[in-house]
Coordinates of C-alpha atoms in Angstrom, one line a residue:
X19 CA 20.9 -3.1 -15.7
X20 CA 20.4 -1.2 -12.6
X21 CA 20.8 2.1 -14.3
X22 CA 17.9 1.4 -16.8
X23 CA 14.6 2.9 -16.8
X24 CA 11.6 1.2 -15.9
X25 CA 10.4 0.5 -19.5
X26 CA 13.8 -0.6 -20.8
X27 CA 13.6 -2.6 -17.4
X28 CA 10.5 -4.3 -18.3
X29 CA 11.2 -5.0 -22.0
X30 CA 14.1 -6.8 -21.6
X31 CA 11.7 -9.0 -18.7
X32 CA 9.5 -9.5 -21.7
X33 CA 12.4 -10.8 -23.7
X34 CA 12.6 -13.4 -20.6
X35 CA 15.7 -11.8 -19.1
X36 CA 15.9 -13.7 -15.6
X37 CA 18.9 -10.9 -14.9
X38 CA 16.5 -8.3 -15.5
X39 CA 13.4 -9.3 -13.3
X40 CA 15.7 -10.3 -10.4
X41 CA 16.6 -6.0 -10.7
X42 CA 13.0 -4.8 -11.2
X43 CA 12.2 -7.2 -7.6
X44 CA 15.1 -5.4 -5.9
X45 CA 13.8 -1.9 -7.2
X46 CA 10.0 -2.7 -6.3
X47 CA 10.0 -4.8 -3.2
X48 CA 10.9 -2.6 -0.5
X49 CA 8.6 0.3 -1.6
X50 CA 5.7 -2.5 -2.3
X51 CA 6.1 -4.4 0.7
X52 CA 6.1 -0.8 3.0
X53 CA 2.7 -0.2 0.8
X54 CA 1.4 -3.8 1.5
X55 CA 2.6 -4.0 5.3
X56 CA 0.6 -0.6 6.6
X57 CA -2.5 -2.0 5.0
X58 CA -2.0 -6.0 6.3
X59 CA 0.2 -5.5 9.4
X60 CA 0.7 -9.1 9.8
X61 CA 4.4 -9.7 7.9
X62 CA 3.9 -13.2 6.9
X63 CA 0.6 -11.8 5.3
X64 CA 2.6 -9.0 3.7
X65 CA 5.4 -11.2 2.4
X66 CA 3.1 -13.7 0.8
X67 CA 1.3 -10.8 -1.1
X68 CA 4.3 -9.3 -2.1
X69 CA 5.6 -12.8 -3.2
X70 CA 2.0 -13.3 -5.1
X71 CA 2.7 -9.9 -6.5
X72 CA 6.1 -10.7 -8.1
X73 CA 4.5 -13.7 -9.6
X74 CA 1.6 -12.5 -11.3
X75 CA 4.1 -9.7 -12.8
X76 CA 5.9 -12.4 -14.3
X77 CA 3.3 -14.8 -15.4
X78 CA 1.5 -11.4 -16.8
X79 CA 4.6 -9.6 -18.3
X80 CA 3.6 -9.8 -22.0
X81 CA 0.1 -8.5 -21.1
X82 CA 1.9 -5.1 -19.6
X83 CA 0.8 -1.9 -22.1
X84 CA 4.1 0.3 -22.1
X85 CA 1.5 2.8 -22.7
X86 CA 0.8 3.3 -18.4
X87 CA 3.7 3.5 -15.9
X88 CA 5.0 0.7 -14.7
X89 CA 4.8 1.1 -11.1
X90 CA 1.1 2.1 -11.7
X91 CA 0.6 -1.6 -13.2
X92 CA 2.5 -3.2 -10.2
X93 CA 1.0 -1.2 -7.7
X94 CA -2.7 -1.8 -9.1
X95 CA -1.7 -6.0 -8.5
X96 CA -1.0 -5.5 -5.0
X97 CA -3.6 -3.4 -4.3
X98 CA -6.4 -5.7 -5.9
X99 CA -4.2 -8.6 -4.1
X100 CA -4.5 -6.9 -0.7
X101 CA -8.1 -6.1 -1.3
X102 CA -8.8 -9.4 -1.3
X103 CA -6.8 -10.6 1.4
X104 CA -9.4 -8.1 3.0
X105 CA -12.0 -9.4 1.8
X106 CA -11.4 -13.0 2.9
X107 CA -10.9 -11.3 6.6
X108 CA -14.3 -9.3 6.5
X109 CA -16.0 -12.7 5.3
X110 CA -13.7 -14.9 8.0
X111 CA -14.5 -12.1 11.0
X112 CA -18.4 -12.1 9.9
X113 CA -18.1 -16.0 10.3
X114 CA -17.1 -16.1 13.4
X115 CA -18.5 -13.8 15.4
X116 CA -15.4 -10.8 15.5
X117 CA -17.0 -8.5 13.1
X118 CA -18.1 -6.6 16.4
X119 CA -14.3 -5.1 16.4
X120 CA -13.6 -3.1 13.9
X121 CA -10.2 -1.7 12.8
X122 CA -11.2 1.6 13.9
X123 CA -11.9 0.4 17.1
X124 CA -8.0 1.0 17.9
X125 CA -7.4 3.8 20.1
X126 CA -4.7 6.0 20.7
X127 CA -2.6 6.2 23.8
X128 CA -3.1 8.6 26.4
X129 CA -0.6 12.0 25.8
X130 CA 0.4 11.8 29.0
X131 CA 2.3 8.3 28.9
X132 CA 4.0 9.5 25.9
X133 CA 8.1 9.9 25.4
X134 CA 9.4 12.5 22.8
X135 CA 10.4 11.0 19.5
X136 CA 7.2 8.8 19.7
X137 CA 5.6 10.5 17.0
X138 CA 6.4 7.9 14.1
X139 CA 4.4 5.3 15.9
X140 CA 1.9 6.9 17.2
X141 CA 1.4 8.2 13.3
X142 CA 1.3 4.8 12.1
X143 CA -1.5 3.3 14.9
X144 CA -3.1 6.4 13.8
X145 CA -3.1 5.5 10.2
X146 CA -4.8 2.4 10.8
X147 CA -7.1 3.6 12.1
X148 CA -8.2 5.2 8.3
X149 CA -10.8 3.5 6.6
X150 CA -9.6 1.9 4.2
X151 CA -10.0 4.0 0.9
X152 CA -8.8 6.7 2.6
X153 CA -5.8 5.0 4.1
X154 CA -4.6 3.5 0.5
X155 CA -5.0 6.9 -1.1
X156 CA -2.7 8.6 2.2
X157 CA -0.1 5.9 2.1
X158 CA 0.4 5.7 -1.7
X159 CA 0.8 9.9 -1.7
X160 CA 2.1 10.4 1.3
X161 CA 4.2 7.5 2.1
X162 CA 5.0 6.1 -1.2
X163 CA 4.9 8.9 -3.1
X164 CA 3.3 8.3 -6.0
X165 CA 1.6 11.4 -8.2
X166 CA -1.8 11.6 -8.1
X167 CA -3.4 10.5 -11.6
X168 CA -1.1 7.0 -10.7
X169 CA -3.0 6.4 -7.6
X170 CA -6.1 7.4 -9.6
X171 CA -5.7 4.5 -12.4
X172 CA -4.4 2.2 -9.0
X173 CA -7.5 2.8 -7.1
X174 CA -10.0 3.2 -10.5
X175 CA -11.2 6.4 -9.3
X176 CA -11.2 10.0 -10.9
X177 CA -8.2 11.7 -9.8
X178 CA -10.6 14.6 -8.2
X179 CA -11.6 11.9 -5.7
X180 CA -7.8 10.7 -5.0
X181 CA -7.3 14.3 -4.0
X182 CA -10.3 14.1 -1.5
X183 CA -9.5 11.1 -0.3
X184 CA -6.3 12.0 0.5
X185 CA -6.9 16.2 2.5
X186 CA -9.8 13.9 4.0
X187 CA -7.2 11.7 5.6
X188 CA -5.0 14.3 6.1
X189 CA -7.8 16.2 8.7
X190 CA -8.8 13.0 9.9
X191 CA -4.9 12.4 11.0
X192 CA -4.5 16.0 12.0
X193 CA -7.7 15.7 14.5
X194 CA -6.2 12.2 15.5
X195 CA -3.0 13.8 16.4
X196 CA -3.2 17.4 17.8
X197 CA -3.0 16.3 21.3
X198 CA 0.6 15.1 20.5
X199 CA 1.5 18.2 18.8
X200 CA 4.0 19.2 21.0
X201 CA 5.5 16.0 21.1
X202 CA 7.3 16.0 18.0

């Protein structure tokens, strides 16, 4: 079963093959839960997403259309699943008075007090520091590597703007970062 492709994958979770969903969660959970985790750092966050995720594939599978990719369908649940999450947070910050500190708000360390092979890190703070459309269109290209007209129909935008989105983070990171050029 690990050997099939994803729509062979998927029909036989239609058929309600146990064997064949508890594959598909080994091939998807990893690359979903690295998607999930650099949008909601918080792991216990992430995992209950990811775990929410699996679940509405399930309860949904007979709704899937063979006619997209898979991973597009999957990828468009978590996505709307970690919008929300968001959305609670911007309504619990406004509530209580943290709205004031913003995501963006995180700075970068000084050059100086950095150690070659700090790079990775310092890429990732710097990621979060996206806002947010841009940062979902960078980490499902760039990270998880998914081709562009996917993340359009994940995102519900043409595939022109996925494309901006995406050089737009790019120069954003690149502007973040060239002080620690010579650190890689």
């Amino acid at each position: 079963m690990e050997k099939m492709s994803d729509r062979e994958l998927f029909s036989q979770i239609t058929a309600d093959d146990e064997r064949a969903f508890t594959v598909f969660v080994k091939r998807y959970k990893d690359r979903l839960f690295n998607f999930v985790a650099r949008i909601i750092p918080e792991r216990e966050t992430a995992e209950d997403i990811l775990q929410e995720t699996f679940l509405r594939v399930y309860n949904q599978r007979k709704n899937y259309s063979p006619d997209y990719a898979l991973s597009t369908w999957v990828y468009t649940i978590a996505l709307n699943l970690v919008r929300s999450e968001l959305r609670k947070r911007k309504l619990r910050r406004y509530m209580s008075l943290d709205f004031l500190k913003e995501q963006s708000d995180i700075e970068l360390p000084d050059r100086t007090n950095l150690e070659p092979g700090m790079l990775k890190p310092l890429l990732e703070k710097a990621v979060k520091t996206l806002p947010e459309e841009y940062r979902i269109a960078f980490i499902l290209c760039d990270i998880n590597r998914l081709p562009y007209n996917e993340i359009a129909e994940v995102m519900r935008v043409p595939v022109g703007t996925v494309k901006s989105r995406i050089n737009r983070a790019r120069s954003m990171l690149r502007e973040k970062l060239l002080p620690y050029k010579e650190l890689n």
